PDB file of C-alpha atoms and ligand atoms in Angstrom:
ATOM      1  CA  MET A 129     -46.998 -38.509 -91.518  1.00 87.00           C
ATOM      2  CA  THR A 130     -48.344 -39.733 -88.357  1.00 95.00           C
ATOM      3  CA  LEU A 131     -51.154 -37.892 -87.284  1.00 98.00           C
ATOM      4  CA  SER A 132     -51.522 -36.515 -83.653  1.00 98.00           C
ATOM      5  CA  LEU A 133     -54.013 -35.250 -81.260  1.00 98.00           C
ATOM      6  CA  THR A 134     -53.973 -33.357 -77.846  1.00 98.00           C
ATOM      7  CA  ILE A 135     -56.904 -34.578 -75.794  1.00 98.00           C
ATOM      8  CA  THR A 136     -57.827 -32.143 -72.981  1.00 98.00           C
ATOM      9  CA  HIS A 137     -59.623 -33.561 -70.131  1.00 98.00           C
ATOM     10  CA  LEU A 138     -61.253 -30.781 -67.880  1.00 98.00           C
ATOM     11  CA  TYR A 139     -61.485 -31.140 -64.120  1.00 97.00           C
ATOM     12  CA  PRO A 140     -60.928 -34.823 -63.922  1.00 96.00           C
ATOM     13  CA  ASP A 141     -60.980 -34.864 -60.171  1.00 94.00           C
ATOM     14  CA  TYR A 142     -64.448 -33.087 -59.812  1.00 94.00           C
ATOM     15  CA  LEU A 143     -66.352 -34.193 -62.781  1.00 95.00           C
ATOM     16  CA  ASN A 144     -66.441 -38.060 -63.237  1.00 93.00           C
ATOM     17  CA  LEU A 145     -69.429 -39.908 -62.600  1.00 92.00           C
ATOM     18  CA  TYR A 146     -70.552 -43.544 -63.655  1.00 92.00           C
ATOM     19  CA  GLY A 147     -67.271 -44.276 -65.652  1.00 92.00           C
ATOM     20  CA  ASP A 148     -66.917 -41.161 -67.459  1.00 95.00           C
ATOM     21  CA  LEU A 149     -63.225 -41.552 -67.442  1.00 96.00           C
ATOM     22  CA  GLY A 150     -63.900 -44.364 -69.649  1.00 97.00           C
ATOM     23  CA  ASN A 151     -64.426 -41.813 -72.518  1.00 98.00           C
ATOM     24  CA  ILE A 152     -60.646 -40.814 -72.246  1.00 98.00           C
ATOM     25  CA  ILE A 153     -59.505 -44.466 -72.281  1.00 98.00           C
ATOM     26  CA  ALA A 154     -61.638 -45.119 -75.150  1.00 98.00           C
ATOM     27  CA  LEU A 155     -60.272 -42.095 -77.218  1.00 98.00           C
ATOM     28  CA  LYS A 156     -56.744 -43.199 -76.238  1.00 98.00           C
ATOM     29  CA  ARG A 157     -57.281 -46.746 -77.226  1.00 98.00           C
ATOM     30  CA  ARG A 158     -58.892 -46.037 -80.551  1.00 98.00           C
ATOM     31  CA  CYS A 159     -56.055 -43.549 -81.325  1.00 98.00           C
ATOM     32  CA  GLU A 160     -53.620 -46.290 -80.755  1.00 98.00           C
ATOM     33  CA  TRP A 161     -55.561 -48.695 -82.896  1.00 97.00           C
ATOM     34  CA  LEU A 162     -56.039 -46.097 -85.663  1.00 98.00           C
ATOM     35  CA  GLY A 163     -52.461 -45.125 -85.690  1.00 98.00           C
ATOM     36  CA  ILE A 164     -52.917 -41.593 -84.315  1.00 98.00           C
ATOM     37  CA  ASP A 165     -50.391 -40.343 -81.711  1.00 98.00           C
ATOM     38  CA  TYR A 166     -52.020 -38.588 -78.676  1.00 98.00           C
ATOM     39  CA  GLN A 167     -51.364 -36.884 -75.408  1.00 98.00           C
ATOM     40  CA  VAL A 168     -53.652 -36.348 -72.703  1.00 98.00           C
ATOM     41  CA  HIS A 169     -53.687 -32.937 -70.999  1.00 98.00           C
ATOM     42  CA  LEU A 170     -55.481 -32.426 -67.706  1.00 98.00           C
ATOM     43  CA  LEU A 171     -56.847 -29.179 -66.806  1.00 98.00           C
ATOM     44  CA  ASN A 172     -57.666 -29.071 -62.961  1.00 97.00           C
ATOM     45  CA  LEU A 173     -58.781 -26.354 -60.706  1.00 97.00           C
ATOM     46  CA  GLY A 174     -56.265 -23.597 -60.879  1.00 98.00           C
ATOM     47  CA  ASP A 175     -54.928 -24.206 -64.330  1.00 98.00           C
ATOM     48  CA  THR A 176     -55.238 -21.921 -67.087  1.00 98.00           C
ATOM     49  CA  ALA A 177     -56.510 -22.799 -70.488  1.00 98.00           C
ATOM     50  CA  ILE A 178     -54.490 -21.623 -73.341  1.00 98.00           C
ATOM     51  CA  PRO A 179     -56.110 -21.152 -76.894  1.00 97.00           C
ATOM     52  CA  GLU A 180     -55.170 -23.448 -79.702  1.00 97.00           C
ATOM     53  CA  GLN A 181     -53.552 -26.044 -77.365  1.00 97.00           C
ATOM     54  CA  ALA A 182     -56.396 -28.705 -77.362  1.00 98.00           C
ATOM     55  CA  ASP A 183     -57.835 -30.498 -80.298  1.00 98.00           C
ATOM     56  CA  LEU A 184     -60.583 -32.289 -78.464  1.00 98.00           C
ATOM     57  CA  TYR A 185     -61.953 -31.294 -74.942  1.00 98.00           C
ATOM     58  CA  PHE A 186     -63.872 -33.424 -72.590  1.00 98.00           C
ATOM     59  CA  MET A 187     -65.557 -32.863 -69.556  1.00 98.00           C
ATOM     60  CA  GLY A 188     -67.671 -35.408 -67.480  1.00 97.00           C
ATOM     61  CA  GLY A 189     -70.727 -35.272 -65.219  1.00 96.00           C
ATOM     62  CA  GLY A 190     -70.962 -34.232 -61.750  1.00 92.00           C
ATOM     63  CA  GLN A 191     -73.361 -33.600 -58.786  1.00 89.00           C
ATOM     64  CA  ASP A 192     -74.650 -29.986 -58.583  1.00 88.00           C
ATOM     65  CA  GLN A 193     -72.309 -29.396 -55.765  1.00 88.00           C
ATOM     66  CA  ASP A 194     -69.332 -30.559 -57.693  1.00 90.00           C
ATOM     67  CA  GLN A 195     -70.560 -28.557 -60.834  1.00 89.00           C
ATOM     68  CA  VAL A 196     -70.683 -25.347 -58.507  1.00 89.00           C
ATOM     69  CA  ARG A 197     -67.130 -25.895 -57.207  1.00 91.00           C
ATOM     70  CA  VAL A 198     -65.640 -25.607 -60.734  1.00 94.00           C
ATOM     71  CA  ILE A 199     -67.547 -22.846 -62.115  1.00 91.00           C
ATOM     72  CA  ASP A 200     -65.631 -19.638 -60.813  1.00 93.00           C
ATOM     73  CA  ASP A 201     -62.558 -21.485 -61.860  1.00 96.00           C
ATOM     74  CA  PHE A 202     -63.983 -22.142 -65.382  1.00 95.00           C
ATOM     75  CA  HIS A 203     -64.993 -18.649 -65.823  1.00 94.00           C
ATOM     76  CA  THR A 204     -61.863 -17.043 -64.564  1.00 96.00           C
ATOM     77  CA  LEU A 205     -59.141 -19.303 -65.971  1.00 97.00           C
ATOM     78  CA  LYS A 206     -60.616 -21.309 -68.977  1.00 96.00           C
ATOM     79  CA  ARG A 207     -63.647 -19.921 -70.530  1.00 94.00           C
ATOM     80  CA  ASP A 208     -62.041 -17.266 -72.944  1.00 95.00           C
ATOM     81  CA  ALA A 209     -59.851 -19.751 -74.308  1.00 97.00           C
ATOM     82  CA  ILE A 210     -62.408 -22.516 -74.758  1.00 97.00           C
ATOM     83  CA  GLN A 211     -64.952 -20.416 -76.020  1.00 95.00           C
ATOM     84  CA  ALA A 212     -62.461 -19.028 -78.757  1.00 97.00           C
ATOM     85  CA  ASP A 213     -61.497 -22.765 -79.486  1.00 98.00           C
ATOM     86  CA  THR A 214     -65.029 -24.088 -79.812  1.00 97.00           C
ATOM     87  CA  LEU A 215     -66.309 -21.199 -81.933  1.00 96.00           C
ATOM     88  CA  ASN A 216     -63.242 -21.956 -84.225  1.00 98.00           C
ATOM     89  CA  GLY A 217     -64.335 -25.400 -84.721  1.00 98.00           C
ATOM     90  CA  VAL A 218     -62.355 -27.332 -81.923  1.00 98.00           C
ATOM     91  CA  VAL A 219     -64.107 -30.369 -80.588  1.00 98.00           C
ATOM     92  CA  PHE A 220     -65.721 -30.523 -77.261  1.00 98.00           C
ATOM     93  CA  LEU A 221     -67.787 -33.337 -75.524  1.00 98.00           C
ATOM     94  CA  GLY A 222     -69.510 -32.706 -72.554  1.00 98.00           C
ATOM     95  CA  VAL A 223     -71.471 -35.595 -70.441  1.00 98.00           C
ATOM     96  CA  CYS A 224     -74.407 -34.700 -68.203  1.00 97.00           C
ATOM     97  CA  GLY A 225     -73.065 -32.322 -65.554  1.00 96.00           C
ATOM     98  CA  GLY A 226     -70.448 -31.144 -68.032  1.00 96.00           C
ATOM     99  CA  TYR A 227     -73.212 -30.798 -70.825  1.00 97.00           C
ATOM    100  CA  GLN A 228     -75.363 -28.923 -68.477  1.00 96.00           C
ATOM    101  CA  LEU A 229     -72.421 -26.496 -67.649  1.00 95.00           C
ATOM    102  CA  MET A 230     -71.668 -25.704 -71.331  1.00 95.00           C
ATOM    103  CA  GLY A 231     -75.128 -23.943 -71.781  1.00 96.00           C
ATOM    104  CA  ASN A 232     -76.199 -20.459 -70.705  1.00 96.00           C
ATOM    105  CA  THR A 233     -77.492 -21.014 -67.097  1.00 94.00           C
ATOM    106  CA  PHE A 234     -78.210 -23.927 -64.973  1.00 92.00           C
ATOM    107  CA  LEU A 235     -80.931 -23.548 -62.321  1.00 91.00           C
ATOM    108  CA  MET A 236     -80.001 -26.301 -59.600  1.00 85.00           C
ATOM    109  CA  GLY A 237     -82.488 -28.285 -57.520  1.00 81.00           C
ATOM    110  CA  ASN A 238     -81.734 -25.983 -54.452  1.00 82.00           C
ATOM    111  CA  GLY A 239     -83.194 -22.901 -56.604  1.00 85.00           C
ATOM    112  CA  GLU A 240     -79.826 -21.420 -57.089  1.00 86.00           C
ATOM    113  CA  GLU A 241     -78.833 -20.372 -60.523  1.00 90.00           C
ATOM    114  CA  THR A 242     -75.333 -20.621 -61.903  1.00 88.00           C
ATOM    115  CA  LYS A 243     -73.823 -19.102 -65.079  1.00 90.00           C
ATOM    116  CA  GLY A 244     -72.701 -21.863 -67.642  1.00 91.00           C
ATOM    117  CA  LEU A 245     -69.941 -21.215 -69.984  1.00 90.00           C
ATOM    118  CA  GLY A 246     -72.123 -20.049 -72.877  1.00 93.00           C
ATOM    119  CA  ILE A 247     -70.458 -22.333 -75.418  1.00 93.00           C
ATOM    120  CA  ILE A 248     -73.634 -23.650 -76.647  1.00 96.00           C
ATOM    121  CA  ASP A 249     -77.055 -22.032 -76.576  1.00 97.00           C
ATOM    122  CA  LEU A 250     -79.142 -23.948 -73.980  1.00 97.00           C
ATOM    123  CA  GLU A 251     -80.512 -23.920 -70.626  1.00 96.00           C
ATOM    124  CA  THR A 252     -80.882 -26.417 -67.879  1.00 96.00           C
ATOM    125  CA  LYS A 253     -83.467 -26.198 -64.991  1.00 93.00           C
ATOM    126  CA  ALA A 254     -83.973 -28.740 -62.123  1.00 88.00           C
ATOM    127  CA  PRO A 255     -87.534 -29.454 -61.337  1.00 82.00           C
ATOM    128  CA  GLY A 256     -86.990 -27.948 -57.947  1.00 75.00           C
ATOM    129  CA  PRO A 257     -86.931 -29.045 -54.453  1.00 70.00           C
ATOM    130  CA  ASN A 258     -90.306 -30.425 -54.013  1.00 64.00           C
ATOM    131  CA  VAL A 259     -90.018 -32.300 -57.103  1.00 61.00           C
ATOM    132  CA  LYS A 260     -88.339 -35.558 -56.727  1.00 65.00           C
ATOM    133  CA  GLN A 261     -88.481 -36.812 -60.566  1.00 75.00           C
ATOM    134  CA  ARG A 262     -85.133 -37.681 -61.922  1.00 88.00           C
ATOM    135  CA  CYS A 263     -84.499 -38.966 -65.592  1.00 94.00           C
ATOM    136  CA  THR A 264     -82.671 -42.303 -64.608  1.00 95.00           C
ATOM    137  CA  GLY A 265     -82.000 -45.652 -66.401  1.00 95.00           C
ATOM    138  CA  ASN A 266     -80.673 -46.966 -69.520  1.00 96.00           C
ATOM    139  CA  LEU A 267     -80.869 -44.544 -72.563  1.00 97.00           C
ATOM    140  CA  ILE A 268     -81.284 -45.691 -76.450  1.00 97.00           C
ATOM    141  CA  VAL A 269     -81.252 -43.231 -79.107  1.00 98.00           C
ATOM    142  CA  GLU A 270     -81.205 -42.813 -82.725  1.00 98.00           C
ATOM    143  CA  ILE A 271     -78.667 -40.368 -84.226  1.00 98.00           C
ATOM    144  CA  LEU A 272     -80.043 -37.569 -86.279  1.00 98.00           C
ATOM    145  CA  PRO A 273     -79.750 -38.420 -89.883  1.00 98.00           C
ATOM    146  CA  GLU A 274     -77.385 -35.380 -90.963  1.00 97.00           C
ATOM    147  CA  ILE A 275     -74.924 -36.553 -88.382  1.00 98.00           C
ATOM    148  CA  TYR A 276     -75.235 -40.360 -89.008  1.00 98.00           C
ATOM    149  CA  GLN A 277     -74.599 -39.626 -92.754  1.00 97.00           C
ATOM    150  CA  GLU A 278     -71.400 -37.873 -92.032  1.00 97.00           C
ATOM    151  CA  MET A 279     -70.539 -40.499 -89.657  1.00 98.00           C
ATOM    152  CA  GLN A 280     -70.484 -43.330 -92.295  1.00 97.00           C
ATOM    153  CA  ALA A 281     -68.057 -41.353 -94.435  1.00 97.00           C
ATOM    154  CA  ILE A 282     -65.233 -41.122 -92.180  1.00 98.00           C
ATOM    155  CA  TYR A 283     -63.672 -44.607 -93.112  1.00 98.00           C
ATOM    156  CA  THR A 284     -61.277 -45.646 -95.812  1.00 97.00           C
ATOM    157  CA  LYS A 285     -63.556 -48.341 -96.916  1.00 95.00           C
ATOM    158  CA  PRO A 286     -67.373 -48.859 -96.278  1.00 93.00           C
ATOM    159  CA  LYS A 287     -68.169 -49.932 -92.738  1.00 92.00           C
ATOM    160  CA  THR A 288     -71.510 -50.655 -91.237  1.00 93.00           C
ATOM    161  CA  ILE A 289     -72.171 -48.694 -88.077  1.00 96.00           C
ATOM    162  CA  PRO A 290     -75.342 -48.409 -86.066  1.00 97.00           C
ATOM    163  CA  GLN A 291     -77.466 -45.483 -86.039  1.00 98.00           C
ATOM    164  CA  THR A 292     -78.152 -45.941 -82.322  1.00 98.00           C
ATOM    165  CA  LEU A 293     -76.183 -44.620 -79.230  1.00 98.00           C
ATOM    166  CA  VAL A 294     -76.501 -46.230 -76.012  1.00 98.00           C
ATOM    167  CA  GLY A 295     -75.854 -45.245 -72.464  1.00 97.00           C
ATOM    168  CA  PHE A 296     -77.255 -44.638 -68.954  1.00 96.00           C
ATOM    169  CA  GLU A 297     -78.574 -41.507 -67.682  1.00 97.00           C
ATOM    170  CA  ASN A 298     -79.190 -40.089 -64.032  1.00 96.00           C
ATOM    171  CA  HIS A 299     -80.163 -36.336 -64.023  1.00 94.00           C
ATOM    172  CA  SER A 300     -82.638 -33.844 -62.404  1.00 92.00           C
ATOM    173  CA  GLY A 301     -81.586 -31.073 -64.766  1.00 93.00           C
ATOM    174  CA  GLN A 302     -83.955 -30.696 -67.749  1.00 94.00           C
ATOM    175  CA  THR A 303     -82.305 -29.090 -70.678  1.00 96.00           C
ATOM    176  CA  TYR A 304     -83.873 -26.988 -73.270  1.00 96.00           C
ATOM    177  CA  LEU A 305     -82.084 -26.063 -76.616  1.00 97.00           C
ATOM    178  CA  GLY A 306     -81.908 -22.630 -78.012  1.00 96.00           C
ATOM    179  CA  ASP A 307     -82.667 -21.828 -81.529  1.00 91.00           C
ATOM    180  CA  GLY A 308     -80.017 -22.950 -83.911  1.00 89.00           C
ATOM    181  CA  VAL A 309     -78.952 -25.749 -81.638  1.00 95.00           C
ATOM    182  CA  ARG A 310     -79.611 -29.273 -82.910  1.00 96.00           C
ATOM    183  CA  PRO A 311     -80.169 -32.274 -80.850  1.00 98.00           C
ATOM    184  CA  LEU A 312     -77.820 -35.116 -81.050  1.00 98.00           C
ATOM    185  CA  ALA A 313     -80.356 -37.798 -81.461  1.00 98.00           C
ATOM    186  CA  LYS A 314     -83.873 -38.983 -81.140  1.00 98.00           C
ATOM    187  CA  THR A 315     -84.840 -40.768 -77.864  1.00 97.00           C
ATOM    188  CA  ILE A 316     -85.857 -44.620 -78.468  1.00 97.00           C
ATOM    189  CA  SER A 317     -85.849 -45.535 -74.849  1.00 96.00           C
ATOM    190  CA  GLY A 318     -85.311 -43.537 -71.767  1.00 96.00           C
ATOM    191  CA  PHE A 319     -85.418 -39.658 -71.323  1.00 96.00           C
ATOM    192  CA  GLY A 320     -82.522 -37.557 -72.734  1.00 97.00           C
ATOM    193  CA  ASN A 321     -82.545 -33.777 -72.564  1.00 97.00           C
ATOM    194  CA  SER A 322     -85.769 -33.670 -70.572  1.00 93.00           C
ATOM    195  CA  ALA A 323     -88.499 -36.197 -69.306  1.00 90.00           C
ATOM    196  CA  GLU A 324     -90.718 -34.872 -72.132  1.00 86.00           C
ATOM    197  CA  ALA A 325     -88.149 -33.763 -74.805  1.00 80.00           C
ATOM    198  CA  LYS A 326     -88.071 -37.047 -77.083  1.00 93.00           C
ATOM    199  CA  TYR A 327     -84.684 -35.760 -77.816  1.00 97.00           C
ATOM    200  CA  GLU A 328     -81.289 -36.282 -76.489  1.00 98.00           C
ATOM    201  CA  GLY A 329     -78.029 -34.085 -76.596  1.00 98.00           C
ATOM    202  CA  ALA A 330     -77.074 -31.228 -78.464  1.00 98.00           C
ATOM    203  CA  ARG A 331     -74.485 -30.074 -81.264  1.00 97.00           C
ATOM    204  CA  PHE A 332     -73.288 -26.685 -82.186  1.00 96.00           C
ATOM    205  CA  LYS A 333     -70.348 -26.764 -84.643  1.00 96.00           C
ATOM    206  CA  ASN A 334     -68.103 -29.492 -83.201  1.00 98.00           C
ATOM    207  CA  THR A 335     -69.264 -28.959 -79.464  1.00 97.00           C
ATOM    208  CA  PHE A 336     -71.447 -31.821 -78.355  1.00 98.00           C
ATOM    209  CA  GLY A 337     -73.384 -32.480 -75.059  1.00 98.00           C
ATOM    210  CA  SER A 338     -75.080 -35.706 -74.149  1.00 98.00           C
ATOM    211  CA  TYR A 339     -76.641 -37.187 -70.979  1.00 98.00           C
ATOM    212  CA  MET A 340     -75.068 -40.495 -71.723  1.00 97.00           C
ATOM    213  CA  HIS A 341     -72.758 -41.954 -68.930  1.00 96.00           C
ATOM    214  CA  GLY A 342     -71.718 -45.346 -68.471  1.00 89.00           C
ATOM    215  CA  SER A 343     -69.505 -44.571 -70.567  1.00 94.00           C
ATOM    216  CA  LEU A 344     -70.582 -43.046 -73.800  1.00 97.00           C
ATOM    217  CA  LEU A 345     -67.705 -43.716 -75.891  1.00 98.00           C
ATOM    218  CA  PRO A 346     -66.664 -47.139 -75.079  1.00 96.00           C
ATOM    219  CA  LYS A 347     -70.258 -48.500 -75.644  1.00 96.00           C
ATOM    220  CA  ASN A 348     -70.563 -46.356 -78.978  1.00 97.00           C
ATOM    221  CA  PRO A 349     -67.119 -46.568 -80.668  1.00 97.00           C
ATOM    222  CA  HIS A 350     -68.441 -45.062 -83.875  1.00 98.00           C
ATOM    223  CA  PHE A 351     -68.976 -41.742 -82.121  1.00 98.00           C
ATOM    224  CA  ALA A 352     -65.734 -41.952 -80.678  1.00 98.00           C
ATOM    225  CA  ASP A 353     -64.039 -42.475 -84.137  1.00 98.00           C
ATOM    226  CA  TYR A 354     -66.545 -39.668 -85.278  1.00 98.00           C
ATOM    227  CA  LEU A 355     -65.049 -37.146 -82.732  1.00 98.00           C
ATOM    228  CA  ILE A 356     -61.527 -38.206 -83.469  1.00 98.00           C
ATOM    229  CA  TRP A 357     -62.264 -37.680 -87.201  1.00 98.00           C
ATOM    230  CA  LEU A 358     -63.434 -34.143 -86.640  1.00 98.00           C
ATOM    231  CA  ALA A 359     -60.608 -33.305 -84.478  1.00 98.00           C
ATOM    232  CA  LEU A 360     -58.219 -34.394 -87.095  1.00 98.00           C
ATOM    233  CA  VAL A 361     -60.195 -32.681 -90.041  1.00 98.00           C
ATOM    234  CA  LYS A 362     -59.950 -29.399 -87.992  1.00 98.00           C
ATOM    235  CA  LYS A 363     -56.392 -29.587 -86.807  1.00 98.00           C
ATOM    236  CA  TYR A 364     -54.921 -30.492 -90.347  1.00 98.00           C
ATOM    237  CA  ASN A 365     -57.747 -28.411 -92.146  1.00 98.00           C
ATOM    238  CA  ASP A 366     -58.359 -31.666 -94.346  1.00 98.00           C
ATOM    239  CA  PRO A 367     -61.717 -32.983 -94.897  1.00 97.00           C
ATOM    240  CA  ASP A 368     -60.399 -35.838 -96.971  1.00 98.00           C
ATOM    241  CA  ILE A 369     -58.676 -37.650 -93.881  1.00 98.00           C
ATOM    242  CA  ARG A 370     -60.200 -40.994 -93.410  1.00 98.00           C
ATOM    243  CA  LEU A 371     -59.763 -43.581 -90.707  1.00 98.00           C
ATOM    244  CA  PRO A 372     -58.837 -47.067 -91.219  1.00 97.00           C
ATOM    245  CA  VAL A 373     -61.515 -49.864 -90.420  1.00 97.00           C
ATOM    246  CA  LEU A 374     -60.524 -51.671 -87.274  1.00 96.00           C
ATOM    247  CA  ALA A 375     -61.484 -55.109 -86.473  1.00 93.00           C
ATOM    248  CA  ASP A 376     -63.896 -54.193 -83.599  1.00 91.00           C
ATOM    249  CA  GLN A 377     -67.081 -56.779 -83.861  1.00 92.00           C
ATOM    250  CA  GLU A 378     -66.868 -57.447 -80.287  1.00 93.00           C
ATOM    251  CA  GLU A 379     -67.719 -53.745 -79.634  1.00 93.00           C
ATOM    252  CA  TRP A 380     -70.369 -53.767 -81.973  1.00 94.00           C
ATOM    253  CA  ASP A 381     -71.692 -57.048 -80.523  1.00 94.00           C
ATOM    254  CA  ALA A 382     -71.991 -55.612 -77.141  1.00 94.00           C
ATOM    255  CA  HIS A 383     -73.660 -52.256 -78.544  1.00 96.00           C
ATOM    256  CA  GLN A 384     -76.152 -54.664 -80.300  1.00 95.00           C
ATOM    257  CA  TYR A 385     -76.813 -56.694 -77.247  1.00 96.00           C
ATOM    258  CA  PHE A 386     -77.611 -53.483 -75.176  1.00 95.00           C
ATOM    259  CA  VAL A 387     -80.025 -52.142 -77.906  1.00 96.00           C
ATOM    260  CA  GLN A 388     -81.805 -55.482 -77.878  1.00 95.00           C
ATOM    261  CA  ARG A 389     -82.187 -55.615 -74.230  1.00 94.00           C
ATOM    262  CA  TYR A 390     -83.246 -52.215 -73.597  1.00 90.00           C
ATOM    263  CA  ALA A 391     -84.941 -50.767 -76.644  1.00 84.00           C
TER     264      ALA A 391
HETATM  265  N1  LIG B  83     -76.090 -32.474 -61.300  1.00 80.52           N
HETATM  266  C1  LIG B  83     -76.837 -32.920 -62.513  1.00 80.52           C
HETATM  267  C2  LIG B  83     -78.141 -33.250 -62.368  1.00 80.52           C
HETATM  268  O1  LIG B  83     -78.596 -34.047 -61.425  1.00 80.52           O
HETATM  269  C3  LIG B  83     -75.929 -33.830 -63.330  1.00 80.52           C
HETATM  270  C4  LIG B  83     -75.788 -35.088 -62.808  1.00 80.52           C
HETATM  271  C5  LIG B  83     -74.828 -35.990 -63.400  1.00 80.52           C
HETATM  272  O2  LIG B  83     -73.936 -35.622 -64.068  1.00 80.52           O
HETATM  273  N2  LIG B  83     -75.185 -37.163 -63.627  1.00 80.52           N
HETATM  274  O3  LIG B  83     -79.099 -32.886 -63.051  1.00 80.52           O
END
């Protein structure tokens, strides 16, 4: 039986910064190489989300004004379905502006507060109009042990994968996690959730947020595989699914180069 996934890309026209579309391209390529059928479904402004149609949601980053443009549409046409799906264990990855929107509230740099999607318990606050500090630059983090341990066990045979994630960040919003939400990783170099946080990203069930652009999944194929695996396990209700080991040394060499250069 050929396994298949539906990848749902939210607001591709509005939320796509610093190569975020590369995350969809990486998911497509890795599915092809792993022998998994896929379809990509776009959910734009005006489209209604229907529960149980997506196996993996992706939402990229955006400037504050782009986030504001989609928020009403999100609340009226999409939130209920996506909340139900993510509570049910469907995979969701949000990057930067998308990550911020997944939380409860987002206080923007101009002092206006907008309600987030509420699919993960966190809040984001911009430092305010008089504070110019942004978290910008290359970001290298160490995946939390409990996630890394699971990531190593998803392949048909032993595969050495790095415990690092690498990317690029550029945000003014500072994100604070609620009780019960774990970060994705510990910051080695760069900022992550906030200038003083020491941690990057968030996970609740199979909902993940990250500040990593540039893009996250092509630079971190082990994380792409992990999301694909989680989506398959959920869809087929089979924790014994394992992924073939790909000949992807070039990707690891690129990852390692980045770690050595910026850590
Ligand atoms: N508008 C948000 C901020 O600056 C997110 C920017 C982004 O997605 N890179 O905090």
